[in-house]
Amino acid sequence: MTIGENEIVSEREFDFPRELAFQAWTTPELLARWWGPKGFTNTFHECEIKPGGTWRLIMHGPDGTDYPNHSVFVEIVPLERVVLDHLSGHEFRITAVFEDLGGRTRVTFRQLFKDIAEFEKVKAFCSEANEQNLDRFGELLAELAV
């Protein structure tokens, strides 16, 4: 993990093909199963995974707190990249890049904040949350590969 001026970059290699990793990011039913830090669940209200598509969900924290989220997908490049802008609460852009490693996949997860002051407030929490998110992503890939 790298923390820049207003960006957190997490990178992880998975022992699963890029097609499976991209599918887990771009299929709403699968995305709902792994999105968010450990202990969170999701209720998706709208999830149009296409450029300009809206993603509205509520993340349910393990303590029962609900976190409404609204994002818009900016770019979808099959098997290569998913870009979305998170518009509710803290504004940031997420870019997920999928790199083929000969049957394995490297996922680079970039979270670029619009406002540096907001970034400073949440960077410690978001850094850990992003790592937990990738942990959950890997667990889902393992389930799907069976």
mmCIF file of C-alpha atoms in Angstrom:
data_model
loop_
_atom_site.group_PDB
_atom_site.id
_atom_site.type_symbol
_atom_site.label_atom_id
_atom_site.label_comp_id
_atom_site.label_asym_id
_atom_site.label_seq_id
_atom_site.Cartn_x
_atom_site.Cartn_y
_atom_site.Cartn_z
ATOM 1 C CA MET A 1 0.000 0.000 0.000
ATOM 2 C CA THR A 2 1.176 3.484 -0.867
ATOM 3 C CA ILE A 3 -0.224 6.730 0.479
ATOM 4 C CA GLY A 4 0.317 9.803 -1.680
ATOM 5 C CA GLU A 5 -0.677 13.447 -1.282
ATOM 6 C CA ASN A 6 -4.395 12.673 -1.682
ATOM 7 C CA GLU A 7 -4.391 9.093 -2.916
ATOM 8 C CA ILE A 8 -4.258 5.603 -1.458
ATOM 9 C CA VAL A 9 -2.969 2.832 -3.720
ATOM 10 C CA SER A 10 -3.405 -0.808 -2.724
ATOM 11 C CA GLU A 11 -2.141 -3.659 -4.851
ATOM 12 C CA ARG A 12 -2.737 -7.366 -4.526
ATOM 13 C CA GLU A 13 -1.917 -10.464 -6.572
ATOM 14 C CA PHE A 14 -4.482 -13.243 -6.758
ATOM 15 C CA ASP A 15 -4.023 -16.839 -7.924
ATOM 16 C CA PHE A 16 -7.047 -16.563 -10.190
ATOM 17 C CA PRO A 17 -7.478 -15.555 -13.825
ATOM 18 C CA ARG A 18 -8.153 -11.968 -14.774
ATOM 19 C CA GLU A 19 -11.529 -12.904 -16.295
ATOM 20 C CA LEU A 20 -12.767 -14.129 -12.912
ATOM 21 C CA ALA A 21 -11.460 -11.039 -11.096
ATOM 22 C CA PHE A 22 -13.098 -8.699 -13.606
ATOM 23 C CA GLN A 23 -16.358 -10.658 -13.378
ATOM 24 C CA ALA A 24 -16.370 -10.258 -9.571
ATOM 25 C CA TRP A 25 -16.041 -6.480 -10.024
ATOM 26 C CA THR A 26 -18.639 -6.098 -12.763
ATOM 27 C CA THR A 27 -21.452 -8.448 -11.730
ATOM 28 C CA PRO A 28 -23.718 -6.682 -9.212
ATOM 29 C CA GLU A 29 -24.626 -9.891 -7.338
ATOM 30 C CA LEU A 30 -20.937 -10.705 -6.846
ATOM 31 C CA LEU A 31 -19.900 -7.128 -6.083
ATOM 32 C CA ALA A 32 -22.511 -6.997 -3.306
ATOM 33 C CA ARG A 33 -20.910 -10.038 -1.648
ATOM 34 C CA TRP A 34 -17.436 -8.555 -1.172
ATOM 35 C CA TRP A 35 -17.683 -4.756 -1.309
ATOM 36 C CA GLY A 36 -16.666 -2.957 1.869
ATOM 37 C CA PRO A 37 -14.519 -3.637 4.915
ATOM 38 C CA LYS A 38 -14.715 -6.776 7.054
ATOM 39 C CA GLY A 39 -18.100 -7.280 8.681
ATOM 40 C CA PHE A 40 -20.010 -5.019 6.267
ATOM 41 C CA THR A 41 -22.954 -6.127 4.150
ATOM 42 C CA ASN A 42 -24.626 -4.302 1.286
ATOM 43 C CA THR A 43 -28.063 -3.557 -0.064
ATOM 44 C CA PHE A 44 -27.872 -2.474 -3.702
ATOM 45 C CA HIS A 45 -30.693 -0.245 -4.931
ATOM 46 C CA GLU A 46 -29.237 0.473 -8.356
ATOM 47 C CA CYS A 47 -26.085 -0.837 -10.013
ATOM 48 C CA GLU A 48 -25.652 -0.102 -13.713
ATOM 49 C CA ILE A 49 -22.088 -1.127 -14.462
ATOM 50 C CA LYS A 50 -21.525 0.875 -17.629
ATOM 51 C CA PRO A 51 -20.061 4.323 -18.360
ATOM 52 C CA GLY A 52 -22.464 6.864 -16.845
ATOM 53 C CA GLY A 53 -24.231 4.139 -14.863
ATOM 54 C CA THR A 54 -25.472 4.858 -11.357
ATOM 55 C CA TRP A 55 -24.551 2.797 -8.319
ATOM 56 C CA ARG A 56 -26.650 3.411 -5.214
ATOM 57 C CA LEU A 57 -26.230 1.180 -2.207
ATOM 58 C CA ILE A 58 -26.372 1.115 1.537
ATOM 59 C CA MET A 59 -23.389 -0.360 3.318
ATOM 60 C CA HIS A 60 -24.451 -1.868 6.637
ATOM 61 C CA GLY A 61 -21.711 -1.677 9.247
ATOM 62 C CA PRO A 62 -21.141 -4.478 11.752
ATOM 63 C CA ASP A 63 -22.428 -2.146 14.496
ATOM 64 C CA GLY A 64 -25.734 -1.641 12.644
ATOM 65 C CA THR A 65 -24.895 1.782 11.205
ATOM 66 C CA ASP A 66 -26.096 2.341 7.636
ATOM 67 C CA TYR A 67 -23.918 4.217 5.157
ATOM 68 C CA PRO A 68 -25.779 5.364 2.032
ATOM 69 C CA ASN A 69 -23.479 5.551 -1.003
ATOM 70 C CA HIS A 70 -23.896 7.044 -4.451
ATOM 71 C CA SER A 71 -21.356 6.543 -7.225
ATOM 72 C CA VAL A 72 -21.275 6.842 -11.001
ATOM 73 C CA PHE A 73 -19.253 4.555 -13.234
ATOM 74 C CA VAL A 74 -16.934 6.601 -15.449
ATOM 75 C CA GLU A 75 -15.144 3.955 -17.494
ATOM 76 C CA ILE A 76 -15.363 0.208 -17.990
ATOM 77 C CA VAL A 77 -12.637 -1.378 -20.118
ATOM 78 C CA PRO A 78 -13.356 -5.126 -20.286
ATOM 79 C CA LEU A 79 -10.766 -7.205 -18.406
ATOM 80 C CA GLU A 80 -8.580 -4.129 -17.828
ATOM 81 C CA ARG A 81 -10.127 -1.326 -15.795
ATOM 82 C CA VAL A 82 -13.133 -0.070 -13.803
ATOM 83 C CA VAL A 83 -13.313 3.624 -12.897
ATOM 84 C CA LEU A 84 -16.009 5.183 -10.727
ATOM 85 C CA ASP A 85 -16.626 8.454 -8.941
ATOM 86 C CA HIS A 86 -17.940 8.245 -5.375
ATOM 87 C CA LEU A 87 -20.193 11.292 -4.976
ATOM 88 C CA SER A 88 -21.777 10.985 -1.521
ATOM 89 C CA GLY A 89 -19.939 12.008 1.623
ATOM 90 C CA HIS A 90 -16.243 12.052 0.815
ATOM 91 C CA GLU A 91 -15.737 12.548 -2.915
ATOM 92 C CA PHE A 92 -13.138 10.355 -4.564
ATOM 93 C CA ARG A 93 -12.399 8.401 -7.718
ATOM 94 C CA ILE A 94 -11.714 4.684 -7.579
ATOM 95 C CA THR A 95 -9.701 3.117 -10.363
ATOM 96 C CA ALA A 96 -9.305 -0.664 -10.359
ATOM 97 C CA VAL A 97 -6.792 -2.059 -12.847
ATOM 98 C CA PHE A 98 -6.617 -5.781 -13.666
ATOM 99 C CA GLU A 99 -3.274 -7.066 -14.907
ATOM 100 C CA ASP A 100 -2.875 -10.557 -16.384
ATOM 101 C CA LEU A 101 0.046 -12.434 -14.837
ATOM 102 C CA GLY A 102 -0.288 -15.630 -16.860
ATOM 103 C CA GLY A 103 -3.295 -17.153 -15.106
ATOM 104 C CA ARG A 104 -2.883 -14.971 -12.030
ATOM 105 C CA THR A 105 -4.105 -11.395 -11.627
ATOM 106 C CA ARG A 106 -2.664 -8.243 -10.113
ATOM 107 C CA VAL A 107 -5.350 -5.805 -8.991
ATOM 108 C CA THR A 108 -4.318 -2.210 -8.368
ATOM 109 C CA PHE A 109 -6.928 -0.278 -6.387
ATOM 110 C CA ARG A 110 -6.458 3.503 -6.494
ATOM 111 C CA GLN A 111 -8.576 5.843 -4.370
ATOM 112 C CA LEU A 112 -7.981 9.491 -5.337
ATOM 113 C CA PHE A 113 -9.681 12.066 -3.109
ATOM 114 C CA LYS A 114 -11.011 15.340 -4.481
ATOM 115 C CA ASP A 115 -10.289 17.311 -1.292
ATOM 116 C CA ILE A 116 -6.924 16.981 0.474
ATOM 117 C CA ALA A 117 -8.349 18.067 3.865
ATOM 118 C CA GLU A 118 -10.991 15.303 3.705
ATOM 119 C CA PHE A 119 -8.305 12.834 2.644
ATOM 120 C CA GLU A 120 -6.207 13.715 5.698
ATOM 121 C CA LYS A 121 -9.193 13.009 7.980
ATOM 122 C CA VAL A 122 -9.966 9.551 6.569
ATOM 123 C CA LYS A 123 -6.700 8.194 5.145
ATOM 124 C CA ALA A 124 -5.861 5.917 8.097
ATOM 125 C CA PHE A 125 -9.345 4.375 8.132
ATOM 126 C CA CYS A 126 -9.558 4.115 4.326
ATOM 127 C CA SER A 127 -6.121 2.518 4.028
ATOM 128 C CA GLU A 128 -7.138 -0.331 6.341
ATOM 129 C CA ALA A 129 -10.653 -0.553 4.858
ATOM 130 C CA ASN A 130 -9.237 -0.916 1.333
ATOM 131 C CA GLU A 131 -6.994 -3.772 2.465
ATOM 132 C CA GLN A 132 -9.981 -5.504 4.093
ATOM 133 C CA ASN A 133 -11.954 -4.948 0.900
ATOM 134 C CA LEU A 134 -9.246 -6.732 -1.099
ATOM 135 C CA ASP A 135 -9.188 -9.544 1.490
ATOM 136 C CA ARG A 136 -12.927 -10.060 0.952
ATOM 137 C CA PHE A 137 -12.454 -9.871 -2.816
ATOM 138 C CA GLY A 138 -9.861 -12.658 -2.626
ATOM 139 C CA GLU A 139 -12.169 -14.790 -0.464
ATOM 140 C CA LEU A 140 -14.928 -14.465 -3.059
ATOM 141 C CA LEU A 141 -12.544 -15.383 -5.890
ATOM 142 C CA ALA A 142 -11.565 -18.518 -3.972
ATOM 143 C CA GLU A 143 -15.256 -19.452 -3.594
ATOM 144 C CA LEU A 144 -15.977 -18.840 -7.277
ATOM 145 C CA ALA A 145 -12.977 -20.859 -8.436
ATOM 146 C CA VAL A 146 -14.146 -24.059 -6.713
#
